[in-house]
Every structure is written in structure tokens, then in C-alpha cells.
CSV table of C-alpha atoms in Angstrom, one decimal:
chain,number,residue,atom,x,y,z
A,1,UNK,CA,-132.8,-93.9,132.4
A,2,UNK,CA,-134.3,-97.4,132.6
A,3,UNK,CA,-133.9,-100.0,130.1
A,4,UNK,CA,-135.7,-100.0,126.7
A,5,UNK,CA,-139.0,-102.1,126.9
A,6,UNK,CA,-139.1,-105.7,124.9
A,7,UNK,CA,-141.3,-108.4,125.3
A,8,UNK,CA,-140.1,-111.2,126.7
A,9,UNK,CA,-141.0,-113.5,124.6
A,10,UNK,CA,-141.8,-113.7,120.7
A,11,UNK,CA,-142.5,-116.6,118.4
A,12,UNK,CA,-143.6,-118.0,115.0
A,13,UNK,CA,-143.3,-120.9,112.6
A,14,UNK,CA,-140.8,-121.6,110.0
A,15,UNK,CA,-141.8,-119.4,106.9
A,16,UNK,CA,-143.7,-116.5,109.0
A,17,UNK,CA,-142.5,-113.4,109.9
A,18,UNK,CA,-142.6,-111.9,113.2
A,19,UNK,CA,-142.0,-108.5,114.8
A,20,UNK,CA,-140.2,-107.4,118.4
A,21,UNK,CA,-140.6,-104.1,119.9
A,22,UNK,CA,-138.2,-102.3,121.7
A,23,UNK,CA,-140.4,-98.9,123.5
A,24,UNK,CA,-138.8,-95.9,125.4
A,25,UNK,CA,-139.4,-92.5,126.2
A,26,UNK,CA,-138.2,-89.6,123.7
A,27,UNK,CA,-135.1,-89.2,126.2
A,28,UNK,CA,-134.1,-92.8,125.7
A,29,UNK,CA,-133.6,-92.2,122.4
A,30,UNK,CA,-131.9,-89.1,122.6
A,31,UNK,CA,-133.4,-87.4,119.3
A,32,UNK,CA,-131.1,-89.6,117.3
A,33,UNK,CA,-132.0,-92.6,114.7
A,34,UNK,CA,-128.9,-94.5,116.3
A,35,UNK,CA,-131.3,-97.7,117.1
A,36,UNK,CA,-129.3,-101.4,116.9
A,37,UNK,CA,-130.6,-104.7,117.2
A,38,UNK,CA,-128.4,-107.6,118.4
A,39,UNK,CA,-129.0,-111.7,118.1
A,40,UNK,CA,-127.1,-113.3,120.9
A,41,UNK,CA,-127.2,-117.3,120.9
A,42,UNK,CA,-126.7,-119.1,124.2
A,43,UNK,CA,-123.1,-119.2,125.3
A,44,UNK,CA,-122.4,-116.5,122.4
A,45,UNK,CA,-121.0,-112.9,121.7
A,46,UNK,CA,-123.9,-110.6,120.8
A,47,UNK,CA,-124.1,-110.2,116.6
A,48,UNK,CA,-125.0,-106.7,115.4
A,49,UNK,CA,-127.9,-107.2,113.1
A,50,UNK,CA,-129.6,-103.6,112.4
A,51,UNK,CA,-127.8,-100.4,113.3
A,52,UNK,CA,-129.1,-97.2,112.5
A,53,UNK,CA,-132.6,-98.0,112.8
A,54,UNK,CA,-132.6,-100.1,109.5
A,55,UNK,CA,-129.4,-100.2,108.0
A,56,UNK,CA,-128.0,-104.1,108.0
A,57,UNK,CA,-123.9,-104.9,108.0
A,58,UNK,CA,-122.4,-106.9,105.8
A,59,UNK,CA,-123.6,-110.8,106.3
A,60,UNK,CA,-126.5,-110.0,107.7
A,61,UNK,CA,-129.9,-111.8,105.7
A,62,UNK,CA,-132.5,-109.2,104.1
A,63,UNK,CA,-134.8,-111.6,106.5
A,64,UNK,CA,-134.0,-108.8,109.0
A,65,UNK,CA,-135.8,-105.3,108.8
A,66,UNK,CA,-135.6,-102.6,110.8
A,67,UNK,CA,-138.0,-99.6,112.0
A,68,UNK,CA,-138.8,-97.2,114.1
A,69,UNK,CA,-141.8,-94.7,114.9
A,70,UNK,CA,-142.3,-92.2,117.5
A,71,UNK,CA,-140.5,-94.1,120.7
A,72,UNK,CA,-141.1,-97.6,119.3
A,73,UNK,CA,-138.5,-99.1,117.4
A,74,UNK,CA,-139.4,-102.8,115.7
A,75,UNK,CA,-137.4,-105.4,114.3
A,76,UNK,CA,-139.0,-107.8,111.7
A,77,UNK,CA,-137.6,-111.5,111.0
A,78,UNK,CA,-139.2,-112.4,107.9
A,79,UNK,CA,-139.1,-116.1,106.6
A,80,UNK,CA,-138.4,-117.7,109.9
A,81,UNK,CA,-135.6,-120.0,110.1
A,82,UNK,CA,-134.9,-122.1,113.0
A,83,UNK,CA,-131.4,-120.8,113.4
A,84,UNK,CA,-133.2,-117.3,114.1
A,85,UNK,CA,-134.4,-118.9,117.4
A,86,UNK,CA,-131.5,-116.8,119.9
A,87,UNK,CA,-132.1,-114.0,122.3
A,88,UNK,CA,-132.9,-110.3,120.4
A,89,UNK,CA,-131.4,-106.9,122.2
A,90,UNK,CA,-132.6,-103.3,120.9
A,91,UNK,CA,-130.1,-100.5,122.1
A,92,UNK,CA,-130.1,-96.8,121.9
A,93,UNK,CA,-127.5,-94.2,121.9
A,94,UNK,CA,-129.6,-91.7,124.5
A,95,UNK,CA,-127.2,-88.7,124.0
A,96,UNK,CA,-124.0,-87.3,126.4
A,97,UNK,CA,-122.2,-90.7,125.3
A,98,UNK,CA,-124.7,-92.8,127.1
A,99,UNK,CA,-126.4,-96.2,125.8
A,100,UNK,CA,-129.5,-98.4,126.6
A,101,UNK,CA,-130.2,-101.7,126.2
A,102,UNK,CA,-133.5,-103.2,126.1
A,103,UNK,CA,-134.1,-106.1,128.2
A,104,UNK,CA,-134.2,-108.8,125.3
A,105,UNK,CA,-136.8,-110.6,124.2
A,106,UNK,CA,-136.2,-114.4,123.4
A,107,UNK,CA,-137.6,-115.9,120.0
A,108,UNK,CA,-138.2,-119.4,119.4
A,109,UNK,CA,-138.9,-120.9,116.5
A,110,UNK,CA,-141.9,-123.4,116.8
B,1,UNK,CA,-109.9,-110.0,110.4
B,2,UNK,CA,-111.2,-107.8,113.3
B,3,UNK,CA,-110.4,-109.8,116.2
B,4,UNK,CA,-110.8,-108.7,120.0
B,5,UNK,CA,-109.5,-111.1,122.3
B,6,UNK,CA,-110.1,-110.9,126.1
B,7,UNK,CA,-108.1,-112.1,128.8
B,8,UNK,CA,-109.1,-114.8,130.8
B,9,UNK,CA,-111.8,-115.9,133.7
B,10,UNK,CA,-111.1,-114.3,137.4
B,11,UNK,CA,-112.6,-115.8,140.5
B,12,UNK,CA,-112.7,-112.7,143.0
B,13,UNK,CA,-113.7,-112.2,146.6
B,14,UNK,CA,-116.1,-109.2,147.7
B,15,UNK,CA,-114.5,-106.1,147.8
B,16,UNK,CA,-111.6,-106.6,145.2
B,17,UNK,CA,-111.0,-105.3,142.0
B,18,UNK,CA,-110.6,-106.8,138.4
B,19,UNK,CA,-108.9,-105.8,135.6
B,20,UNK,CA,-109.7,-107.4,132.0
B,21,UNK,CA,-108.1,-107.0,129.1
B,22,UNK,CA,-109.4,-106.8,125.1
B,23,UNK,CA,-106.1,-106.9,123.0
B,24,UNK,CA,-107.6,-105.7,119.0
B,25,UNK,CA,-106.5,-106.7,115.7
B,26,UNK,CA,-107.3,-106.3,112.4
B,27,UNK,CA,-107.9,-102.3,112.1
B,28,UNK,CA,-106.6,-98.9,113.1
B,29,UNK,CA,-107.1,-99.0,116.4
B,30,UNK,CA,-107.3,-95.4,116.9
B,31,UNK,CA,-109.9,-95.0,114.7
B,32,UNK,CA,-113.1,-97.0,116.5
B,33,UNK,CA,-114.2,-96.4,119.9
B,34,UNK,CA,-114.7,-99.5,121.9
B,35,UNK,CA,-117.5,-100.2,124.5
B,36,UNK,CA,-117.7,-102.7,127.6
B,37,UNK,CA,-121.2,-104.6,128.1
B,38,UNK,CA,-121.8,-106.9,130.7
B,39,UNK,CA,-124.1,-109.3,131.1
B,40,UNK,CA,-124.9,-111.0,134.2
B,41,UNK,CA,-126.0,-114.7,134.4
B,42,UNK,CA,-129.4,-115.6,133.0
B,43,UNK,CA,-129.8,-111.9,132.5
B,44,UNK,CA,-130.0,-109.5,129.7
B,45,UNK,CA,-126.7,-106.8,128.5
B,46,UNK,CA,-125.9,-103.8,130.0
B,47,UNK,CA,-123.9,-100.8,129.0
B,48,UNK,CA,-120.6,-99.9,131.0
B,49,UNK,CA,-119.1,-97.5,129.1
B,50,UNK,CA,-117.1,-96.3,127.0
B,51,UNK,CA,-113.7,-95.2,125.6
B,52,UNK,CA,-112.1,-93.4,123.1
B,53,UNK,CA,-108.6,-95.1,121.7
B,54,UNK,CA,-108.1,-92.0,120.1
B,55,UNK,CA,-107.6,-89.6,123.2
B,56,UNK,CA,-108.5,-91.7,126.0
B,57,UNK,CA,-111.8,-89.6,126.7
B,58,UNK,CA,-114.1,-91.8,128.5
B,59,UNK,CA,-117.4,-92.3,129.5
B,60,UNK,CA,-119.2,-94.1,131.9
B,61,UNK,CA,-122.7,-95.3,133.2
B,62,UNK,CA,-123.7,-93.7,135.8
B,63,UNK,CA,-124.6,-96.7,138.3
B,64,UNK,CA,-120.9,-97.4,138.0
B,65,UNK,CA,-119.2,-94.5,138.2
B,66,UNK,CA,-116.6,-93.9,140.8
B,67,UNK,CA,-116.2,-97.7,140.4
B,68,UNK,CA,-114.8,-98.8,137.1
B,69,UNK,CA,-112.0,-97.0,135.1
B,70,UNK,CA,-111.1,-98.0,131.3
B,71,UNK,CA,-107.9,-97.5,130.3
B,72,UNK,CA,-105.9,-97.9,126.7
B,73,UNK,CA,-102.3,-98.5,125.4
B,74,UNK,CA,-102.1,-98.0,121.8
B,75,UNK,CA,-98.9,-99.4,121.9
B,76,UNK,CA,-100.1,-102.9,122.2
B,77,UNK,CA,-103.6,-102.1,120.9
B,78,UNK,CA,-105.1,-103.3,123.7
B,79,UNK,CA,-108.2,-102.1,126.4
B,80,UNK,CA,-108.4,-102.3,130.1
B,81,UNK,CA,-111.4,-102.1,132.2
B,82,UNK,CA,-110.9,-102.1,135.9
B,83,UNK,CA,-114.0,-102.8,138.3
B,84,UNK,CA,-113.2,-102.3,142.2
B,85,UNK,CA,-115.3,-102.4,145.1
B,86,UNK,CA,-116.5,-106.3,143.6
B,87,UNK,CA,-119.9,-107.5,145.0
B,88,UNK,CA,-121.9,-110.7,144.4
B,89,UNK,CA,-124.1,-108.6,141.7
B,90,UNK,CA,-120.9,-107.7,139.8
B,91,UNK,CA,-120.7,-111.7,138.4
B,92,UNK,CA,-121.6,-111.6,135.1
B,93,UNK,CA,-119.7,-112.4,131.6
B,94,UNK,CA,-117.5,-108.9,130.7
B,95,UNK,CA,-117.6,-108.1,126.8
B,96,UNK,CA,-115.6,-105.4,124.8
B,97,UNK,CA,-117.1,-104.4,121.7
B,98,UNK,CA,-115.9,-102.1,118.7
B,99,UNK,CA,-118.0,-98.5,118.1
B,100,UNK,CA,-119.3,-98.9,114.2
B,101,UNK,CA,-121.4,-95.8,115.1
B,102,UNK,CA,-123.1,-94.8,118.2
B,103,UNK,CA,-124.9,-97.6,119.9
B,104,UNK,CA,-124.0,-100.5,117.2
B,105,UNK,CA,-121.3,-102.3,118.2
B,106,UNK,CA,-120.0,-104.6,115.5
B,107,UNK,CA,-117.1,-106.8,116.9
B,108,UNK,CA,-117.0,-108.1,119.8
B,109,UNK,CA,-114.7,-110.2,122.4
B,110,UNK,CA,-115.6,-113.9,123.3
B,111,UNK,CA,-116.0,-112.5,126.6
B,112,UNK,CA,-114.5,-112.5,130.1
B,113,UNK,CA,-116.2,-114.2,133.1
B,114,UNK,CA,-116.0,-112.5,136.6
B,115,UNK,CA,-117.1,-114.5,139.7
B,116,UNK,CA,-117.3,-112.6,142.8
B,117,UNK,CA,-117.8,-115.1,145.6
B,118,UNK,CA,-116.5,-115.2,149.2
């Protein structure tokens, strides 16, 4: 299995929202609705910010949304603020204990 | 306070192995499977594996295989992951991270950073 397919690159103003999409095949997903989104700020630990598709954990802002359809799984950032500006990761848990990563997609903040 | 703290940074020559450690605190160990995600320079994070502190089952990505081994001592509630056969491609920043459920992984260390350089 390859890596999950982002953009590279995503941006929007303060105030707007704006959507990444993380594509694979059925495989890469495994069946399963085990889909997590991660924010990772240069020189930083990844942050978990969706798991399961569109559940949030604790701390997280209600800015961040979840989805997923078919082999496309999306993650809105609604309101923009310019600490959202970081580096966004899907992964996927593709079944026999095996996970993918998508290749990031980096958000700025205009 | 879930805390995962990784040894430190290892400067290694092509060919050798590395060993990093993720010591955890703050939960029942046992009870939360922990993952190792690399991330080379300038690039984006990939999946090593992982392993159970339960029983010790592991598993591992397949491009490593036959190359890394994770290891744990509930004793001192800490991980090991061991990479041998080093080459220039293996430099990247080494991260354990705790299992919330499959594929979210909710803590994670501040990272180790593995040079391989001759």
C-alpha cells in the first residue's frame, strides 16, 4: 500500500473555512471508519485532532470536523485562525495491524 | 499526566544499529498499545509499527521488516525500538506514540533524532 493522497497545499483567510482531502483505495482503508487527522507544527510532536472519522479528543476546538465518503476522507477547519497554519496528516488503520499515512498537506493561513 | 519520554539524539555510521527508548507515565501501561512513526527531514510521517505492552505481539511495516525489532519491559514501563542495517535514508526524527484506538495515536514522545552519516 502506498500512502493516502493529500494535497500539498491548502489555504484560506482568517474567518473561512477550508477543507483537506485525504483519498485511497477501499484497501487503504481496510473497511474500517478508523480515519485520524493529525496537526504537526514545525519542530513539533504530531497532535491528534480527529480520530474515528469525526470524533474530536478532549481539547480539541469544534473548528475541526471530520468526514469521510466512499475512499475520501475530509477534514474541515472552520473559522480559520492563524495558529491553524501547521502541517495536516490523515491516517488509516488498513487492517492486519497495518497503518497509512497520507503525505500531509500544509495550510497557511493568509 | 501521560507523558512519553524518548531517549536521546544518536549520530550513526552506515550499517549500524540504533536502539531508542520511550519510557511512559501517567497510565496503565499495559493497557494501550504504542506505535513508532518516523519522519524523515523535510518529509512527511510514516508508520513503523507496532507493539502490544500487553503480550509483546508486534507488528511491523513491511518495508522494514527483518530490520527493526520493538521490544517492552513493563517493569520500567518503557519501549525499545531497534533499527539495524542503518543507511543515509534511515535519518529522520523517531516518535513513539500511544494506541487510543486503531490508527489515532494520542500521546506522543518529543521525539528522537537519528543521523546516519559516514
Amino acid at each position: 500500500q502506498s500512502a493516502l493522497t493529500q494535497p500539498p497545499s491548502a489555504s484560506g483567510s482568517p474567518g473561512q473555512s477550508v477543507t483537506i482531502s485525504c483519498t485511497g483505495t477501499s484497501s487503504d482503508f481496510g473497511g474500517y471508519n478508523y480515519v485520524s487527522w493529525y496537526q504537526q507544527h514545525p519542530g513539533k510532536a504530531p497532535k491528534l485532532m480527529i480520530y474515528e472519522v469525526t470524533k474530536r479528543p478532549s481539547g480539541v476546538p469544534d473548528r475541526f470536523s471530520g468526514s469521510k465518503s466512499g475512499n475520501t476522507a475530509s477534514l474541515t477547519v472552520s473559522g480559520l485562525q492563524t495558529e491553524d497554519e501547521a502541517y495536516y496528516y490523515c491516517s488509516s488503520y488498513a487492517g492486519s495491524n497495518n497503518f497509512l499515512f497520507g503525505g500531509g498537506t500544509k495550510l497557511t493561513v493568509l | 499526566q501521560v507523558h512519553l519520554v524518548q531517549s536521546g539524539a544518536e549520530v550513526k555510521k552506515p550499517g549500524a544499529s540504533v536502539k531508542i527508548s520511550c519510557q511512559a507515565s501517567g497510565f496503565t501501561f499495559t493497557s494501550y498499545g504504542i506505535n513508532w512513526v518516523r519522519q524523515a527531514p523535510g518529509q512527511g510521517l510514516e508508520w513503523m509499527g507496532w507493539i502490544s505492552t500487553y503480550n509483546g505481539h508486534t507488528s511491523y511495516a513491511q518495508k522494514l521488516q527483518g530490520r527493526v525489532t520493538m521490544t517492552t519491559d513493563t517493569s520500567t514501563s518503557t519501549l525499545y525500538m531497534e533499527l539495524r542495517s542503518l543507511r543515509s535514508d534511515d535519518t529522520a526524527v523517531y516518535y513513539c506514540a500511544r494506541a487510543l484506538v486503531a490508527a489515532s495515536f494520542d500521546y506522543w514522545g518529543q521525539g528522537t533524532l537519528v543521523t546516519v552519516s559516514s
